[in-house]
mmCIF file of C-alpha atoms and ligand atoms in Angstrom:
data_model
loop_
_atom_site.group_PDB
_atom_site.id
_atom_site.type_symbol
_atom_site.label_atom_id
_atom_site.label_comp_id
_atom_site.label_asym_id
_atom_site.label_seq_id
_atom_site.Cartn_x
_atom_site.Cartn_y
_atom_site.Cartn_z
ATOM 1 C CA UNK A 4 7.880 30.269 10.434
ATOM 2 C CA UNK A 5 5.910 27.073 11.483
ATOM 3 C CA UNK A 6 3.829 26.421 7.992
ATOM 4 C CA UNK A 7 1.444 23.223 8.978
ATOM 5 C CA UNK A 8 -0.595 22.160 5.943
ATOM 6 C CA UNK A 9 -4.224 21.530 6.306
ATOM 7 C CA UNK A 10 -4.499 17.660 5.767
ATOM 8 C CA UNK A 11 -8.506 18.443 5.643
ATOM 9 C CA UNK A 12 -8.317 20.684 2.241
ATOM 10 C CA UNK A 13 -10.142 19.583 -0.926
ATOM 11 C CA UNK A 14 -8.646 18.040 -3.875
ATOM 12 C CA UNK A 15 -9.987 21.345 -5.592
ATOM 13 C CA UNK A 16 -8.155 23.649 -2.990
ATOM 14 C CA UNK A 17 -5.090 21.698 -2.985
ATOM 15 C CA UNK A 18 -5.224 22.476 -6.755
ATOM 16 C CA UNK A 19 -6.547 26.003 -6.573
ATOM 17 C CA UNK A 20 -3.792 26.519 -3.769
ATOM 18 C CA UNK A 21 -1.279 24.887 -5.880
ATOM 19 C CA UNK A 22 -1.947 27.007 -8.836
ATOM 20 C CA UNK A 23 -3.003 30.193 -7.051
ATOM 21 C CA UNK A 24 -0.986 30.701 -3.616
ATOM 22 C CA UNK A 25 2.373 31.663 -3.321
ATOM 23 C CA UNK A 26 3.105 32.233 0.350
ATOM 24 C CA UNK A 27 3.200 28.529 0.543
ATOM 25 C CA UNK A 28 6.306 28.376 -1.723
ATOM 26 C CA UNK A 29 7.643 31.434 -0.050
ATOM 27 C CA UNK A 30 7.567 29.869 3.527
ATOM 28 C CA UNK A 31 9.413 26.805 2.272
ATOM 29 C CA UNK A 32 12.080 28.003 0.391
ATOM 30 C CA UNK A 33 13.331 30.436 2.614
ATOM 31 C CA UNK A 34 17.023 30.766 2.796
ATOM 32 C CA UNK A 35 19.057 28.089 5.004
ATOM 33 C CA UNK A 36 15.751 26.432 5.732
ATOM 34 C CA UNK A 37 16.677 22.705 5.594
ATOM 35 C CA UNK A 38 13.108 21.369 6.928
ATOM 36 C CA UNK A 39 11.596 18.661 4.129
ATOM 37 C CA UNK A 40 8.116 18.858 2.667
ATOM 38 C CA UNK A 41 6.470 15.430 1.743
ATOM 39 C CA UNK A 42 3.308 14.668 -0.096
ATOM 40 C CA UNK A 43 1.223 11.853 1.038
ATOM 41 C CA UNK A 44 -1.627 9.704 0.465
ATOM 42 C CA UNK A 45 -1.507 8.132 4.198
ATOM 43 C CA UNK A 46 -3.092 10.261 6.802
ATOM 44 C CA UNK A 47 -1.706 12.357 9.363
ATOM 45 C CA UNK A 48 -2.404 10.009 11.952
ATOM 46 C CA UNK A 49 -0.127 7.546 10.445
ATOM 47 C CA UNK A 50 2.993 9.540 9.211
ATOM 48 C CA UNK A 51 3.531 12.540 11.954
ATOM 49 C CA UNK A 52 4.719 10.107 14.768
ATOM 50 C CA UNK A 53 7.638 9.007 12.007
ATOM 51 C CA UNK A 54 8.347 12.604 10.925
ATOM 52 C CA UNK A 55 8.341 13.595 14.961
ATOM 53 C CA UNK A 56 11.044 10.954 15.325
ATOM 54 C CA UNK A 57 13.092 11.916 12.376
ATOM 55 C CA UNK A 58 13.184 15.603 13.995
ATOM 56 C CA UNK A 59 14.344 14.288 17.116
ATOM 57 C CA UNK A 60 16.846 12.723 15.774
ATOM 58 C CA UNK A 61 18.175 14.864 13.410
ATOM 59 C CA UNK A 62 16.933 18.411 13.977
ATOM 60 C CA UNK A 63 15.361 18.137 10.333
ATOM 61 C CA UNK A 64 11.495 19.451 10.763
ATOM 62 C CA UNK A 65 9.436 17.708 8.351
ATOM 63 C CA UNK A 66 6.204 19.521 6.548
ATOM 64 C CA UNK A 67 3.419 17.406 5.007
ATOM 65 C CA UNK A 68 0.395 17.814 2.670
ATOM 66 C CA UNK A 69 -1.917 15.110 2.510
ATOM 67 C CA UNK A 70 -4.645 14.279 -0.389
ATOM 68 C CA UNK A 71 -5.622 12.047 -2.655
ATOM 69 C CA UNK A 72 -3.143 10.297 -4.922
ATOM 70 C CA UNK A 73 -3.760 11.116 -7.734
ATOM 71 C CA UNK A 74 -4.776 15.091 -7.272
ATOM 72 C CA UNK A 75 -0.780 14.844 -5.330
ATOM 73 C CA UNK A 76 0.760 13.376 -8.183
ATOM 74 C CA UNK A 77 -0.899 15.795 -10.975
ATOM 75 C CA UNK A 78 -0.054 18.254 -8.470
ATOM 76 C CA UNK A 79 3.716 17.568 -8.561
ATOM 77 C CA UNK A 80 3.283 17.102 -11.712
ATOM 78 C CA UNK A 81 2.121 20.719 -12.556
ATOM 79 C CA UNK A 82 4.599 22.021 -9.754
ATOM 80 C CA UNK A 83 7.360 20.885 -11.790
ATOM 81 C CA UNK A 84 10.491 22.310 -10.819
ATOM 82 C CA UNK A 85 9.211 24.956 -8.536
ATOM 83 C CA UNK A 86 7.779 21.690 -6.156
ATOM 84 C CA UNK A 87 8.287 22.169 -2.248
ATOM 85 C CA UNK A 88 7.701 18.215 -2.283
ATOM 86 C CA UNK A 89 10.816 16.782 -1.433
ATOM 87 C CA UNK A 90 9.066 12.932 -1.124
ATOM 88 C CA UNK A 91 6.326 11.419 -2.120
ATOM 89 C CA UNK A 92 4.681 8.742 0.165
ATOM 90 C CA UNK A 93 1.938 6.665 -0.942
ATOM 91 C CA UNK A 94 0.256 2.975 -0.458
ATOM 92 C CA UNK A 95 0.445 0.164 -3.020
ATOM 93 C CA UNK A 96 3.104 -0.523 -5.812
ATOM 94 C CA UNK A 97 0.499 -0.050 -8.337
ATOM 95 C CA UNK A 98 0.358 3.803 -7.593
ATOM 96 C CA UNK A 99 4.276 4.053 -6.722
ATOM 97 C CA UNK A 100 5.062 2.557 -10.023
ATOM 98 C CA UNK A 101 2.520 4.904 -11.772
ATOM 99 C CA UNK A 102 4.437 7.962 -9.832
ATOM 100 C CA UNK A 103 7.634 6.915 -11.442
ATOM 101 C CA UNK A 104 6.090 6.612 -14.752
ATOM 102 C CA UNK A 105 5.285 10.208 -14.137
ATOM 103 C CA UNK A 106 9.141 10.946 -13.722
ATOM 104 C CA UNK A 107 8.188 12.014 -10.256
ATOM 105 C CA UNK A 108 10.677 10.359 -8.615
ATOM 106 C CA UNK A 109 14.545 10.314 -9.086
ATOM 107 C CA UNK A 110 16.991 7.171 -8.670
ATOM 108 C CA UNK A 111 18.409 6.570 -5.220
ATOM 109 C CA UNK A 112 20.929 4.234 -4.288
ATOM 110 C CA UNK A 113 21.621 4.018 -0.481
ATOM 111 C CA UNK A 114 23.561 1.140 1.109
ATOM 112 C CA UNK A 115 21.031 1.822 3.947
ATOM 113 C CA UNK A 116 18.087 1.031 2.239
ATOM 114 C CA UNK A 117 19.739 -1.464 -0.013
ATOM 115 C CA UNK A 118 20.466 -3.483 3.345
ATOM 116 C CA UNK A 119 16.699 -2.832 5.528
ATOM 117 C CA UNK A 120 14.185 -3.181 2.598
ATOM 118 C CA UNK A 121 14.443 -6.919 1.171
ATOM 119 C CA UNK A 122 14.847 -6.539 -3.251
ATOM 120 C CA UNK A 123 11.405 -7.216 -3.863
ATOM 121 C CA UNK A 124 10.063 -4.467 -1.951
ATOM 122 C CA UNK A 125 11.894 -1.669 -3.687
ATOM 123 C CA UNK A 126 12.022 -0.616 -7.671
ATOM 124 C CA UNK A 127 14.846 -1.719 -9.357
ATOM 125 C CA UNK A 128 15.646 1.418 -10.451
ATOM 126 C CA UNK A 129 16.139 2.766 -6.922
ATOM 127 C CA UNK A 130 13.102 5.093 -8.135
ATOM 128 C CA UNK A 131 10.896 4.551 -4.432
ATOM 129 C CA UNK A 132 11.221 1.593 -1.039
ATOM 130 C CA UNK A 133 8.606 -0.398 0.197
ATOM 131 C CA UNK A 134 8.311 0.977 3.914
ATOM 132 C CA UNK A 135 5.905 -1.464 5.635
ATOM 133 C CA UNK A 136 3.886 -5.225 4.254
ATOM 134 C CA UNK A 137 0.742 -5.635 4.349
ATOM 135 C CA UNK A 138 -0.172 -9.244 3.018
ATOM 136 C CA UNK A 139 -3.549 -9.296 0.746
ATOM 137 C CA UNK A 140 -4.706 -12.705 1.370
ATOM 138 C CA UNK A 141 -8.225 -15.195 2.256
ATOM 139 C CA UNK A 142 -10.407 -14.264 4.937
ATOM 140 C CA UNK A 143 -13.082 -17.087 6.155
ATOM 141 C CA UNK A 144 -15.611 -17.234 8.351
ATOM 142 C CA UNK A 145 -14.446 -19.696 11.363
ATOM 143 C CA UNK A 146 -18.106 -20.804 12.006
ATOM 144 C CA UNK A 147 -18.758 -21.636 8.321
ATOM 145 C CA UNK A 148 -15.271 -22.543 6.655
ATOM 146 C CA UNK A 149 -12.749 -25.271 7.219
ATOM 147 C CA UNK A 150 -9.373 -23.878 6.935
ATOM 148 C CA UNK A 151 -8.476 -27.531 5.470
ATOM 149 C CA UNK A 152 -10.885 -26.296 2.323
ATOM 150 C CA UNK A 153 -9.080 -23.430 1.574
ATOM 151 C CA UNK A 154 -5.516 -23.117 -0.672
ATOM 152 C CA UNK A 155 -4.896 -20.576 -2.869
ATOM 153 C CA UNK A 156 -6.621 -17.219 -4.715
ATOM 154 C CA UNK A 157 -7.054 -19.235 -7.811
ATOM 155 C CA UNK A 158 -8.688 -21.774 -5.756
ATOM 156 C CA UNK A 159 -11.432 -19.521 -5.285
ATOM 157 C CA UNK A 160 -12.530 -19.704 -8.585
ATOM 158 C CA UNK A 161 -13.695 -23.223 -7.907
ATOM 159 C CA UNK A 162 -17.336 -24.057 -7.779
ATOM 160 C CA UNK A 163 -17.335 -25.514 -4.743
ATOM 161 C CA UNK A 164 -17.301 -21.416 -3.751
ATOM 162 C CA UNK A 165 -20.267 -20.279 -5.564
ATOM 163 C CA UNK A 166 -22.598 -17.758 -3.659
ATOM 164 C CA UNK A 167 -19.949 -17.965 -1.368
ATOM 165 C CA UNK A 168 -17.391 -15.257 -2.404
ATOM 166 C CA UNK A 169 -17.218 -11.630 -1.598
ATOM 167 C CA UNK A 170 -14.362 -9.474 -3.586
ATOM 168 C CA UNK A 171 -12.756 -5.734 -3.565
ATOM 169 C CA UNK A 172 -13.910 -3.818 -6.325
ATOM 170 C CA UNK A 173 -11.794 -3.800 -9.800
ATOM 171 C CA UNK A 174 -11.479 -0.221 -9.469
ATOM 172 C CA UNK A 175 -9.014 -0.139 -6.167
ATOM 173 C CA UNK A 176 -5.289 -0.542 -7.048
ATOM 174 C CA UNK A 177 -4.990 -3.391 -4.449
ATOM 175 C CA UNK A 178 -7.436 -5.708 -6.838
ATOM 176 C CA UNK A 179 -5.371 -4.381 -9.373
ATOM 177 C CA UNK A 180 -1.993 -5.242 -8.039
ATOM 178 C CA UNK A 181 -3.162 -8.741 -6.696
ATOM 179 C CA UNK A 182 -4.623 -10.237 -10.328
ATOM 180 C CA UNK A 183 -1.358 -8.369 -11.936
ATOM 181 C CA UNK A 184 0.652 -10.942 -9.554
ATOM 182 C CA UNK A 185 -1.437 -13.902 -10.899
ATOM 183 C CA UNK A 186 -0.865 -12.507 -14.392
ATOM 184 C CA UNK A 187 3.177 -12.974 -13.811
ATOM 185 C CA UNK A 188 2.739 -16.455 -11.984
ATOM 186 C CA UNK A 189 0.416 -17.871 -14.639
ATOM 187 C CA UNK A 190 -0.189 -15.513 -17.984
ATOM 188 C CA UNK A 191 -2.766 -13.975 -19.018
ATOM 189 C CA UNK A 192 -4.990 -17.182 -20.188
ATOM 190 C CA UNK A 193 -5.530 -18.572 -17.026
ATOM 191 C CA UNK A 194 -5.787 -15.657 -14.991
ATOM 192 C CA UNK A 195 -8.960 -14.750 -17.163
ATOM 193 C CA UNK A 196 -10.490 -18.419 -16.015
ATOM 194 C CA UNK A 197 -9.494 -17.507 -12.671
ATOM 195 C CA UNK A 198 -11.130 -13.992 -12.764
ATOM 196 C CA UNK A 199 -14.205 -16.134 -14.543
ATOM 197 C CA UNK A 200 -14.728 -18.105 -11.709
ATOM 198 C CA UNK A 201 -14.302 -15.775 -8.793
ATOM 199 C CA UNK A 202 -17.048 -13.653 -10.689
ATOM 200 C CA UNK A 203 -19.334 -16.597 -10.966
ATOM 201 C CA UNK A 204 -19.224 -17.367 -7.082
ATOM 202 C CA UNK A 205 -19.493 -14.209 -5.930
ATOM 203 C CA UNK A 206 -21.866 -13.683 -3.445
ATOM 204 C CA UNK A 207 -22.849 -9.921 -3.954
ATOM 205 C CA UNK A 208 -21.530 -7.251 -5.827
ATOM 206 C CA UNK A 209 -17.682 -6.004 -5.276
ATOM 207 C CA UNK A 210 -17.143 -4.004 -2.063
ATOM 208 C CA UNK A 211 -16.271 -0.592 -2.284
ATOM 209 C CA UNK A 212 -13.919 -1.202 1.236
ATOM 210 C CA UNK A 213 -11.919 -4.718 2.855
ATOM 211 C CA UNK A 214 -14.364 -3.505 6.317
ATOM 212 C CA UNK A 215 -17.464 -4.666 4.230
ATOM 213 C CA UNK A 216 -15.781 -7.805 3.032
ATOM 214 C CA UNK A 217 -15.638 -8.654 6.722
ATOM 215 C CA UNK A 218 -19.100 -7.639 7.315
ATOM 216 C CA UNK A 219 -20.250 -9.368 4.618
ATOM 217 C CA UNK A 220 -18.938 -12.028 6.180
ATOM 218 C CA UNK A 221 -19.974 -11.550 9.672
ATOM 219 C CA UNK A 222 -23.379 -11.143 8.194
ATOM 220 C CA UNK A 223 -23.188 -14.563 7.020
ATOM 221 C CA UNK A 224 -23.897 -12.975 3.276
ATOM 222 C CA UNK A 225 -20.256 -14.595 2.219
ATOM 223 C CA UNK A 226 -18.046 -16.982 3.724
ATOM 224 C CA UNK A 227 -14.738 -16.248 2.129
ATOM 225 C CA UNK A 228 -13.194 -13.276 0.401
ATOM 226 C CA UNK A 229 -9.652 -11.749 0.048
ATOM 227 C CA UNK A 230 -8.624 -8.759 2.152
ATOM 228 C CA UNK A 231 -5.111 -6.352 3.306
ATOM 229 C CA UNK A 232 -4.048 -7.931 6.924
ATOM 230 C CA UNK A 233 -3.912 -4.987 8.483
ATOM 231 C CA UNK A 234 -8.216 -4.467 7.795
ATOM 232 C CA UNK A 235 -8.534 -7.821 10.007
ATOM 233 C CA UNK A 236 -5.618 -6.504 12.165
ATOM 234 C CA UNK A 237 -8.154 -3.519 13.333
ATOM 235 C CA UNK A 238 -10.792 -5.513 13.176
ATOM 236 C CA UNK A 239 -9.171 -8.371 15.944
ATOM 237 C CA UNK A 240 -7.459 -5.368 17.860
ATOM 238 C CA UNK A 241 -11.245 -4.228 18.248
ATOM 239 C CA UNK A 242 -12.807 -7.420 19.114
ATOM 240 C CA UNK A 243 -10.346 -10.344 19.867
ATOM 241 C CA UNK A 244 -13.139 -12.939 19.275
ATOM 242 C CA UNK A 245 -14.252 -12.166 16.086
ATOM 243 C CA UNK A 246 -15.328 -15.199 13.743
ATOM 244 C CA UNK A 247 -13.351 -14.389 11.028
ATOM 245 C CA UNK A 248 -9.370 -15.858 10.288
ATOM 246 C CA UNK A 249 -7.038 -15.130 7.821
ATOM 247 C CA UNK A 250 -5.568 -17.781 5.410
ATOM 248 C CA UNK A 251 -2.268 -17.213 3.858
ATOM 249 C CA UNK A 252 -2.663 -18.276 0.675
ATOM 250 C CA UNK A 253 -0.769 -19.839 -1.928
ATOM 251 C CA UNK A 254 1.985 -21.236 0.526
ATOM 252 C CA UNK A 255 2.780 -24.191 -1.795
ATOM 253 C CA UNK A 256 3.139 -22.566 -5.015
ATOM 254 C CA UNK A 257 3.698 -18.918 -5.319
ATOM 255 C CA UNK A 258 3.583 -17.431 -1.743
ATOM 256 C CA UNK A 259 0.893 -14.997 0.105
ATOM 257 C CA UNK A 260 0.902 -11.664 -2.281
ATOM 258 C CA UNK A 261 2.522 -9.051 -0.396
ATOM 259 C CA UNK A 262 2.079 -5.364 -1.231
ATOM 260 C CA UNK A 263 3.630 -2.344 0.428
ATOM 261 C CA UNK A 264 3.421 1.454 1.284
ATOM 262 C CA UNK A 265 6.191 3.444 0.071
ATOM 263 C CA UNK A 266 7.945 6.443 -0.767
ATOM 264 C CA UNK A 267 10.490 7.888 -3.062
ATOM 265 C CA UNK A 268 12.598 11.074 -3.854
ATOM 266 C CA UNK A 269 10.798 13.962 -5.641
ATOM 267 C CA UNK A 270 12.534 14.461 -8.805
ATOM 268 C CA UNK A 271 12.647 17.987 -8.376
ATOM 269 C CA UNK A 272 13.501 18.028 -4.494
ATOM 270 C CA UNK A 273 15.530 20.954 -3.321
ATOM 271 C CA UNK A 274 16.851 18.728 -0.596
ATOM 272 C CA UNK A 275 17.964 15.929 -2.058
ATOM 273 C CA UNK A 276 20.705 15.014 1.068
ATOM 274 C CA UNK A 277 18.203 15.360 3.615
ATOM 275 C CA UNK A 278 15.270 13.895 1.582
ATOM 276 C CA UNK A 279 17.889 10.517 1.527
ATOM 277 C CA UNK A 280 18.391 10.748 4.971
ATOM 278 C CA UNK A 281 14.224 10.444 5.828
ATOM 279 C CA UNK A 282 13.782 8.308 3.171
ATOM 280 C CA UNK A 283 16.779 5.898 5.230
ATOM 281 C CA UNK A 284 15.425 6.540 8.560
ATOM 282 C CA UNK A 285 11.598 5.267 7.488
ATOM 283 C CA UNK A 286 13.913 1.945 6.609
ATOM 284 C CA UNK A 287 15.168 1.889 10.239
ATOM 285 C CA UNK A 288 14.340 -0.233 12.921
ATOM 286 C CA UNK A 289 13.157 2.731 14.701
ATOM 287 C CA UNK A 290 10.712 3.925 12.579
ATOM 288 C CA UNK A 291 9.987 0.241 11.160
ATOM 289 C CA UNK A 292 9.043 -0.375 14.723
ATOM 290 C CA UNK A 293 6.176 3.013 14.648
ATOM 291 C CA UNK A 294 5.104 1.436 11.430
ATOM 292 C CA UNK A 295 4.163 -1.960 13.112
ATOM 293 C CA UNK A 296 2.473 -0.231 16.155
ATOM 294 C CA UNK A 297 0.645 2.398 14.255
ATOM 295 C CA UNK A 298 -1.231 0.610 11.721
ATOM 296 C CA UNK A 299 -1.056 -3.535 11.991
ATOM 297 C CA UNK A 300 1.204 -3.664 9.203
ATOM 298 C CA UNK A 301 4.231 -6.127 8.980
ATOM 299 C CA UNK A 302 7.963 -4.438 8.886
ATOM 300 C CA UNK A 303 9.072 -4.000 5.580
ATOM 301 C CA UNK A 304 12.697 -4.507 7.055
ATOM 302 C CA UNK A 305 13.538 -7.473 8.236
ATOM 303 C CA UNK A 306 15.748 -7.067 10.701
ATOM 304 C CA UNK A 307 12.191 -6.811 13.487
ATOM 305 C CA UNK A 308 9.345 -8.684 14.187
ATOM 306 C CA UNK A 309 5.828 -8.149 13.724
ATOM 307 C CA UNK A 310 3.928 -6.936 16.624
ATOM 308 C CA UNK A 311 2.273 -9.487 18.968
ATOM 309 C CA UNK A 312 -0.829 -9.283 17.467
ATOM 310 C CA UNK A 313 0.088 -10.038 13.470
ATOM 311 C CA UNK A 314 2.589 -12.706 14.419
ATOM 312 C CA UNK A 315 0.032 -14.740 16.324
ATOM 313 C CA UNK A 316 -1.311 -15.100 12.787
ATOM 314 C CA UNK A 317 1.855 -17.121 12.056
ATOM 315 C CA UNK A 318 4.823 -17.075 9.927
ATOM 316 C CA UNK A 319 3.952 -17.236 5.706
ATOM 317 C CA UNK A 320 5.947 -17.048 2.696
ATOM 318 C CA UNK A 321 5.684 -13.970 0.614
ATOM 319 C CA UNK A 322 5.300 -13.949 -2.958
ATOM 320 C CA UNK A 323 8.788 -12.681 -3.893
ATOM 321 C CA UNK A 324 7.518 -11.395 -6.588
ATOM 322 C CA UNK A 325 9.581 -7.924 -7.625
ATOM 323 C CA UNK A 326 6.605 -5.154 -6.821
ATOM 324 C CA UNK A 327 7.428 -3.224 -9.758
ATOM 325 C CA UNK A 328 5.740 -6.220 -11.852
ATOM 326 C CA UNK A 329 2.481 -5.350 -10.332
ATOM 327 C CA UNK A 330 2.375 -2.048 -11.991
ATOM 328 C CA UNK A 331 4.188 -3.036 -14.985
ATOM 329 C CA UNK A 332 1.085 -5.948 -15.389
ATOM 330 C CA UNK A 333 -1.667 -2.983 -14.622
ATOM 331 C CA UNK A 334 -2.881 -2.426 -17.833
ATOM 332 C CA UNK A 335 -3.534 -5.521 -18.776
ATOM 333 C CA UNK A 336 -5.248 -6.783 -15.008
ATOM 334 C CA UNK A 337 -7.256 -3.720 -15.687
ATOM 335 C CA UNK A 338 -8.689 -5.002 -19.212
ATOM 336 C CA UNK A 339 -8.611 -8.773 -18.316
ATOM 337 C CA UNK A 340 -11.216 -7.551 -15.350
ATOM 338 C CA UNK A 341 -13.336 -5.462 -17.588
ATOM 339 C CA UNK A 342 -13.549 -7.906 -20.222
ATOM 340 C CA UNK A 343 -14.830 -10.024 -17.912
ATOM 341 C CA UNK A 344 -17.270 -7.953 -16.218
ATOM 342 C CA UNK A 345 -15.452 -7.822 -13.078
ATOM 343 C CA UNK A 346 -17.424 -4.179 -11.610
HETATM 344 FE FE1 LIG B 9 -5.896 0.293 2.731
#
């Protein structure tokens, strides 16, 4: 009974299936059939070596769908009690929080995780974990900045950076998440002036994708911007001489903003024991470790290093701020940036 979900189907099929199909339910909740099913926004590439490793270990096979968050979460959503998803995984804090304002999720408290995932990486509530860091921080050109100009993300606003900028769209969650940090540090008031003045110096309109930051860049169309580590981590993996460096910002005030993948515990899950025990073994030094390697990203436990590659970037302070806050502020990043015409 080996059921392998298509990660290439549509949104519209994963709906049509979802509402349609049956034999997909059928082959999962088979009698005595202990295997998981997960849901996740992060491609196949980057989960299956950590659900092959889980199996090994435990004997527990692991099924996955993969799609879109937000067609996965209405789809759980519309699933509703009769869900095969036993966890959700997705990236950013902004869309975990939003999943457990869908009542996706369902409290877990584990000693396990409790002691390999550092507070501010997991919800209060126990509703999801952070499972790996990426950092979201400045990006400069080495040929055309001086590190010794650079600071912080509300430093960027300054008009020594004008034509000089080049931002993430509003639109992606990571924006969203980053000015909802600034919103907690320093209120709404002088986030807006901060938001003001990165708009002013920007150099072209918001990139749809971190890669064309660092083109942009390249290019010589921008000299600074703000991108997720792990983009540069490619990047520098790819070409070890590139002109480009990351700053980590803020490191006298507020700390580097930090964000995280994650997962949590369907609501719903049939297998709430076992979906526990994957949810502790993603926290593990083992899988931490296939984290790091797989995708440049920085452990979300701290009980390993980074890989040789990220910690030649040095040692920063992360904002400490508690992740949840960055979805909790969403609503009103999201209207401070319209109101200011921030595309
Ligand atoms: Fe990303």
């Amino acid at each position: 009974m080996e059921y392998q979900v298509n990660k290439k189907v549509s949104i519209f099929s994963v709906l049509a299936i979802s509402i349609l199909s049956t034999s997909f339910s059928t082959a999962v909740l088979s009698a005595n059939d202990d295997s998981l099913t997960v849901y996740s926004t992060r491609k196949e590439h980057l989960i299956e070596p950590l659900f092959n490793a889980f199996t090994d270990k435990t004997g527990i096979r692991v099924k996955y769908l993969t799609g879109k968050g937000g067609a996965l979460i209405e789809r759980i959503k519309l699933e509703g009690k009769k869900t095969k998803a036993d966890l959700f995984m997705t990236v950013d804090a902004g869309n975990l929080w939003y999943a457990g304002t869908q009542n996706l999720f369902q409290p877990v408290s584990s000693e396990i995780i409790k002691n390999n995932i550092p507070k501010h990486l997991r919800d209060p509530n126990g509703l999801w974990s952070g499972l790996s860091v990426r950092a979201r921080t400045i990006i400069y050109s080495t040929d055309r900045v001086n590190p010794s100009e650079l600071s912080t993300y509300q430093d960027l606003a300054n008009k020594k950076w004008k034509g000089k900028l080049c931002l993430r769209t509003s639109k992606k969650v990571y924006t969203k998440s980053l000015v909802s940090s600034l919103i907690h540090h320093d209120g709404i008031e002088k986030t807006t002036e901060v938001v003001r003045g990165w708009i002013d110096n920007l150099a072209a309109t918001p990139h749809a994708e971190d890669v064309h930051i660092m083109g942009s860049i390249l290019a010589g169309q921008c000299d600074v911007g703000i991108v997720n580590s792990y983009y540069f981590g490619r990047l520098q993996a790819e070409d070890p001489n590139v002109a480009l460096k990351l700053f980590w910002a803020n490191q006298d005030s507020t700390g580097t903003h930090v964000n995280v993948s994650g997962a949590g515990v369907i609501k719903h899950s049939k297998n709430k024991e076992n979906a526990i025990k994957l949810l502790e073994f993603l926290t593990s030094v083992e899988a931490q470790k296939i984290y790091v390697d797989l995708n440049k990203e920085y452990p979300a436990s701290q009980k390993l290093k980074a890989d040789n590659l990220i910690a030649l970037w040095g040692d920063f302070n992360q904002d400490k701020m508690n992740l949840s806050v960055a979805g909790k502020n969403q609503a009103d990043s999201v209207s401070l940036m319209q109101r200011e015409g921030y595309k």
